[in-house]
CSV table of C-alpha atoms in Angstrom, one decimal:
chain,number,residue,atom,x,y,z
A,1,UNK,CA,13.0,1.7,-4.1
A,2,UNK,CA,9.2,2.0,-5.2
A,3,UNK,CA,8.0,-1.2,-3.5
A,4,UNK,CA,10.8,-1.1,-0.2
A,5,UNK,CA,9.4,2.8,0.0
A,6,UNK,CA,5.3,2.5,-0.1
A,7,UNK,CA,6.0,-1.2,1.7
A,8,UNK,CA,7.5,1.5,4.9
A,9,UNK,CA,5.3,3.7,4.5
A,10,UNK,CA,2.5,2.1,4.5
A,11,UNK,CA,3.0,0.0,7.7
A,12,UNK,CA,4.5,3.1,9.4
A,13,UNK,CA,0.8,4.8,8.9
A,14,UNK,CA,-0.5,1.4,9.7
A,15,UNK,CA,1.1,1.8,13.0
A,16,UNK,CA,0.4,5.6,13.8
A,17,UNK,CA,-3.6,5.1,12.8
A,18,UNK,CA,-3.8,2.0,15.7
A,19,UNK,CA,-2.4,3.9,18.0
A,20,UNK,CA,-4.2,7.0,17.4
A,21,UNK,CA,-7.6,6.0,17.2
A,22,UNK,CA,-7.6,4.7,20.8
A,23,UNK,CA,-6.2,8.4,22.1
A,24,UNK,CA,-6.1,12.2,20.9
A,25,UNK,CA,-2.9,11.5,21.0
A,26,UNK,CA,-1.8,12.6,24.4
A,27,UNK,CA,1.3,13.4,25.4
A,28,UNK,CA,2.9,9.3,26.3
A,29,UNK,CA,1.3,8.5,22.6
A,30,UNK,CA,3.2,11.0,20.6
A,31,UNK,CA,6.4,9.8,22.3
A,32,UNK,CA,5.8,6.1,21.5
A,33,UNK,CA,5.0,7.6,17.4
A,34,UNK,CA,8.5,9.5,17.5
A,35,UNK,CA,10.3,6.8,18.7
A,36,UNK,CA,8.6,4.2,16.0
A,37,UNK,CA,9.1,6.7,13.1
A,38,UNK,CA,12.6,7.4,14.1
A,39,UNK,CA,13.0,3.3,13.8
A,40,UNK,CA,11.7,3.2,10.1
A,41,UNK,CA,13.3,5.9,9.5
A,42,UNK,CA,17.0,3.9,10.5
A,43,UNK,CA,15.5,0.9,8.6
A,44,UNK,CA,15.3,3.2,5.2
A,45,UNK,CA,18.6,4.7,6.0
A,46,UNK,CA,19.7,1.0,6.6
A,47,UNK,CA,18.6,-0.1,3.0
A,48,UNK,CA,19.4,3.0,0.9
A,49,UNK,CA,22.8,3.1,1.5
A,50,UNK,CA,22.7,-0.1,1.1
A,51,UNK,CA,21.2,-0.6,-2.2
A,52,UNK,CA,22.0,2.8,-4.0
A,53,UNK,CA,20.0,4.4,-6.3
A,54,UNK,CA,19.6,2.8,-9.8
A,55,UNK,CA,20.2,6.4,-11.4
A,56,UNK,CA,20.0,9.8,-10.4
A,57,UNK,CA,16.3,10.3,-11.1
A,58,UNK,CA,16.0,7.4,-8.5
A,59,UNK,CA,18.0,9.6,-6.2
A,60,UNK,CA,16.3,13.0,-6.6
A,61,UNK,CA,12.7,11.1,-6.5
A,62,UNK,CA,13.1,10.0,-3.0
A,63,UNK,CA,15.4,13.2,-1.7
A,64,UNK,CA,13.0,15.0,-3.2
A,65,UNK,CA,9.2,13.5,-2.3
A,66,UNK,CA,10.0,10.1,-0.5
A,67,UNK,CA,12.2,10.8,2.6
A,68,UNK,CA,10.7,14.1,3.6
A,69,UNK,CA,7.1,12.6,3.4
A,70,UNK,CA,8.9,10.0,6.6
A,71,UNK,CA,10.7,12.8,8.2
A,72,UNK,CA,7.6,15.5,8.0
A,73,UNK,CA,6.2,13.1,10.4
A,74,UNK,CA,9.0,13.1,12.5
A,75,UNK,CA,8.9,17.3,12.5
A,76,UNK,CA,5.2,17.2,13.5
A,77,UNK,CA,4.5,15.2,15.7
A,78,UNK,CA,8.0,16.9,18.2
A,79,UNK,CA,7.0,20.0,17.2
A,80,UNK,CA,3.2,18.7,18.4
A,81,UNK,CA,4.6,17.7,21.8
A,82,UNK,CA,6.6,20.8,22.2
A,83,UNK,CA,3.6,22.7,21.6
A,84,UNK,CA,1.3,20.4,23.9
A,85,UNK,CA,4.1,20.5,27.1
A,86,UNK,CA,4.3,24.2,26.7
A,87,UNK,CA,0.4,25.4,26.7
A,88,UNK,CA,-1.0,27.1,29.0
A,89,UNK,CA,-3.7,25.9,30.6
A,90,UNK,CA,-5.6,29.6,30.7
A,91,UNK,CA,-7.9,29.5,27.8
A,92,UNK,CA,-7.3,33.2,26.6
A,93,UNK,CA,-3.3,32.6,27.2
A,94,UNK,CA,-3.1,29.3,25.5
A,95,UNK,CA,-5.0,31.7,22.3
A,96,UNK,CA,-1.9,34.4,22.4
A,97,UNK,CA,0.6,31.0,22.7
A,98,UNK,CA,-0.8,28.7,19.6
A,99,UNK,CA,-1.7,32.6,17.4
A,100,UNK,CA,2.3,33.0,18.4
A,101,UNK,CA,2.9,29.4,16.7
A,102,UNK,CA,1.2,30.3,13.8
A,103,UNK,CA,3.4,33.4,13.3
A,104,UNK,CA,6.5,31.6,13.6
A,105,UNK,CA,5.3,29.0,11.0
A,106,UNK,CA,4.8,32.5,8.5
A,107,UNK,CA,8.8,33.7,9.7
A,108,UNK,CA,9.9,30.0,7.8
A,109,UNK,CA,7.3,30.1,5.2
A,110,UNK,CA,8.5,34.8,4.5
A,111,UNK,CA,12.5,32.9,4.4
A,112,UNK,CA,12.0,30.4,2.5
A,113,UNK,CA,9.4,31.8,-0.1
A,114,UNK,CA,11.8,31.7,-3.2
A,115,UNK,CA,11.9,27.6,-2.0
A,116,UNK,CA,8.3,27.3,-1.5
A,117,UNK,CA,7.8,28.9,-5.2
A,118,UNK,CA,10.4,26.4,-6.9
A,119,UNK,CA,8.6,23.1,-4.9
A,120,UNK,CA,5.3,24.1,-4.9
A,121,UNK,CA,5.4,24.9,-8.4
A,122,UNK,CA,7.0,21.6,-9.3
A,123,UNK,CA,10.2,23.0,-11.0
A,124,UNK,CA,12.7,20.8,-11.4
A,125,UNK,CA,15.1,22.8,-13.4
A,126,UNK,CA,17.7,22.7,-10.0
A,127,UNK,CA,16.8,18.9,-8.6
A,128,UNK,CA,20.0,17.8,-9.6
A,129,UNK,CA,21.1,20.6,-7.3
A,130,UNK,CA,18.8,20.2,-4.4
A,131,UNK,CA,18.4,16.7,-4.3
A,132,UNK,CA,21.4,14.4,-5.0
A,133,UNK,CA,24.2,14.0,-2.7
A,134,UNK,CA,27.3,15.2,-2.2
A,135,UNK,CA,26.4,18.6,-4.1
A,136,UNK,CA,25.9,22.3,-2.6
A,137,UNK,CA,26.6,25.7,-3.2
A,138,UNK,CA,26.6,27.9,-0.3
A,139,UNK,CA,24.5,31.0,-2.8
A,140,UNK,CA,21.7,28.3,-2.6
A,141,UNK,CA,21.1,29.8,1.0
A,142,UNK,CA,21.7,26.5,3.0
A,143,UNK,CA,20.1,25.9,6.6
A,144,UNK,CA,22.7,25.3,8.8
A,145,UNK,CA,21.4,22.0,9.5
A,146,UNK,CA,22.8,20.7,6.5
A,147,UNK,CA,26.8,20.7,7.6
A,148,UNK,CA,25.3,18.7,10.7
A,149,UNK,CA,23.5,16.1,9.4
A,150,UNK,CA,25.4,12.5,7.2
A,151,UNK,CA,25.4,13.5,4.1
A,152,UNK,CA,25.5,10.1,2.8
A,153,UNK,CA,21.6,10.1,3.3
A,154,UNK,CA,20.7,13.7,3.2
A,155,UNK,CA,20.9,16.4,0.8
A,156,UNK,CA,20.9,20.3,1.1
A,157,UNK,CA,17.0,20.5,0.4
A,158,UNK,CA,15.7,17.8,1.4
A,159,UNK,CA,14.8,18.3,5.3
A,160,UNK,CA,13.2,21.6,4.1
A,161,UNK,CA,11.2,19.9,1.7
A,162,UNK,CA,9.7,17.8,5.2
A,163,UNK,CA,9.9,20.9,6.8
A,164,UNK,CA,7.1,22.4,4.6
A,165,UNK,CA,5.3,19.8,4.7
A,166,UNK,CA,5.3,19.4,8.7
A,167,UNK,CA,4.2,22.9,8.6
A,168,UNK,CA,1.1,21.9,6.7
A,169,UNK,CA,-0.1,19.9,9.8
A,170,UNK,CA,1.5,21.7,12.4
A,171,UNK,CA,-0.6,25.1,11.1
A,172,UNK,CA,-3.8,22.5,10.6
A,173,UNK,CA,-3.1,21.7,13.6
A,174,UNK,CA,-2.6,25.0,15.4
A,175,UNK,CA,-5.6,26.4,13.8
A,176,UNK,CA,-7.7,23.6,14.6
A,177,UNK,CA,-6.9,24.4,18.8
A,178,UNK,CA,-8.7,27.6,17.8
A,179,UNK,CA,-11.5,26.7,16.4
A,180,UNK,CA,-12.7,24.7,19.5
A,181,UNK,CA,-12.3,27.2,21.5
A,182,UNK,CA,-15.3,28.6,19.8
A,183,UNK,CA,-17.5,26.0,20.3
A,184,UNK,CA,-18.8,25.4,23.9
A,185,UNK,CA,-19.0,21.9,25.4
A,186,UNK,CA,-22.0,20.2,24.3
A,187,UNK,CA,-24.1,18.5,28.0
A,188,UNK,CA,-26.7,16.3,26.3
A,189,UNK,CA,-25.7,12.9,25.7
A,190,UNK,CA,-26.7,10.4,23.0
A,191,UNK,CA,-27.4,6.7,23.1
A,192,UNK,CA,-26.0,5.9,20.2
A,193,UNK,CA,-21.6,5.6,20.9
A,194,UNK,CA,-19.2,5.0,17.8
A,195,UNK,CA,-17.6,2.4,18.2
A,196,UNK,CA,-15.7,1.6,14.9
A,197,UNK,CA,-12.7,3.9,14.5
A,198,UNK,CA,-12.2,7.9,15.3
A,199,UNK,CA,-10.1,7.7,11.5
A,200,UNK,CA,-13.1,5.4,9.9
A,201,UNK,CA,-15.5,8.3,11.3
A,202,UNK,CA,-13.2,10.9,10.1
A,203,UNK,CA,-12.9,9.3,6.1
A,204,UNK,CA,-17.0,9.6,6.3
A,205,UNK,CA,-17.5,12.9,7.9
A,206,UNK,CA,-15.3,14.0,4.5
A,207,UNK,CA,-16.8,12.3,2.0
A,208,UNK,CA,-20.1,13.3,3.5
A,209,UNK,CA,-18.8,16.5,3.8
A,210,UNK,CA,-17.4,16.0,-0.1
A,211,UNK,CA,-21.3,15.1,-1.3
A,212,UNK,CA,-22.2,17.8,-0.3
A,213,UNK,CA,-24.5,16.0,1.6
A,214,UNK,CA,-25.7,19.0,4.3
A,215,UNK,CA,-25.6,21.6,1.6
A,216,UNK,CA,-22.8,24.2,2.8
A,217,UNK,CA,-22.6,23.1,6.4
A,218,UNK,CA,-18.6,23.8,7.5
A,219,UNK,CA,-16.7,21.0,8.0
A,220,UNK,CA,-16.3,21.7,11.2
A,221,UNK,CA,-20.3,22.6,12.1
A,222,UNK,CA,-20.2,18.6,10.1
A,223,UNK,CA,-17.5,17.1,12.9
A,224,UNK,CA,-19.0,18.8,15.9
A,225,UNK,CA,-22.5,17.6,15.5
A,226,UNK,CA,-21.2,13.8,14.7
A,227,UNK,CA,-18.8,13.9,18.3
A,228,UNK,CA,-22.2,15.3,20.2
A,229,UNK,CA,-24.3,12.5,18.7
A,230,UNK,CA,-22.0,9.8,18.8
A,231,UNK,CA,-19.7,10.8,22.3
A,232,UNK,CA,-16.8,10.7,21.0
A,233,UNK,CA,-14.0,13.5,20.5
A,234,UNK,CA,-12.3,14.0,17.2
A,235,UNK,CA,-9.1,15.7,18.2
A,236,UNK,CA,-7.3,16.6,15.4
A,237,UNK,CA,-9.5,15.5,12.8
A,238,UNK,CA,-7.5,18.0,10.1
A,239,UNK,CA,-4.6,15.7,10.9
A,240,UNK,CA,-6.1,12.3,10.4
A,241,UNK,CA,-7.6,13.4,7.2
A,242,UNK,CA,-4.5,14.9,5.7
A,243,UNK,CA,-2.9,11.1,6.8
A,244,UNK,CA,-6.0,9.5,4.7
A,245,UNK,CA,-4.9,11.8,1.7
A,246,UNK,CA,-1.1,11.3,2.2
A,247,UNK,CA,-1.7,6.9,2.5
A,248,UNK,CA,-0.2,5.6,-1.3
A,249,UNK,CA,-2.4,2.3,0.0
A,250,UNK,CA,-6.0,2.7,0.7
A,251,UNK,CA,-7.0,6.1,0.8
A,252,UNK,CA,-10.5,5.5,1.1
A,253,UNK,CA,-10.3,2.0,3.8
A,254,UNK,CA,-13.4,2.6,5.7
A,255,UNK,CA,-15.6,3.7,3.0
A,256,UNK,CA,-14.7,0.7,1.0
A,257,UNK,CA,-15.3,-1.7,3.4
A,258,UNK,CA,-19.0,0.2,4.2
A,259,UNK,CA,-19.9,-1.0,0.3
A,260,UNK,CA,-18.5,-4.2,1.3
A,261,UNK,CA,-20.8,-5.0,3.6
A,262,UNK,CA,-23.8,-3.7,2.3
A,263,UNK,CA,-23.8,-5.5,-0.7
A,264,UNK,CA,-23.1,-8.5,1.1
A,265,UNK,CA,-26.1,-8.1,3.3
A,266,UNK,CA,-27.9,-7.7,0.1
A,267,UNK,CA,-26.6,-10.6,-1.3
A,268,UNK,CA,-28.0,-12.8,1.5
A,269,UNK,CA,-31.4,-11.6,1.6
A,270,UNK,CA,-31.5,-12.3,-1.8
A,271,UNK,CA,-30.9,-15.7,-0.9
A,272,UNK,CA,-33.2,-15.6,2.0
């Protein structure tokens, strides 16, 4: 199961990354991403129903961690699609709209505080009730969606975990939109243009920030400087970083390639 899941997640994230390199997720591109995620979820479901689980521990691992990681992407992109579709054009109205969406996330958090605590603190004492199929207790404050889902591929809590993961990303997206309103567009164009992927530049920026290369400068200011210097708009760079963190393989793909290229150049010059 772990091998199939890891390969599936890697292929999905690779396809999403390739789609997001060219543009800052316009509505049409988000639609394409949603369709891709649905296809991968269907493939995962077919595999699970055909193969089953070796034991209860494997089933809990899948419904507590693996399936939610993919479903959360679907929830996130669907939410962003709705947000972008309904977003007002006027600046003041847009800020009010984004703040209203943030309040919705807060309400979900408040309404599910106990589950948040259970999940965030890595508790396991009722995992066999929450993440094993065919078990439900109405006293556990079930979401209505559970009764509408396919119970052969769902438990009473896997969707709620996915919702928590998605809300983290949605919050970052909304806060990024609000923060962007505080900055003016820079008219001075640099002679340099970034030709690698936006994901690669985001990886580099976060690496420099983590190293403290620019002192105590915050990540937003660093990102804006890079955007201005290299004539590029990184869009929702917070989300891009969250995607990098979620990768199981090649989390620092660009940085690794930089090191390899530099070492190769050094070796070549040594041979001259």
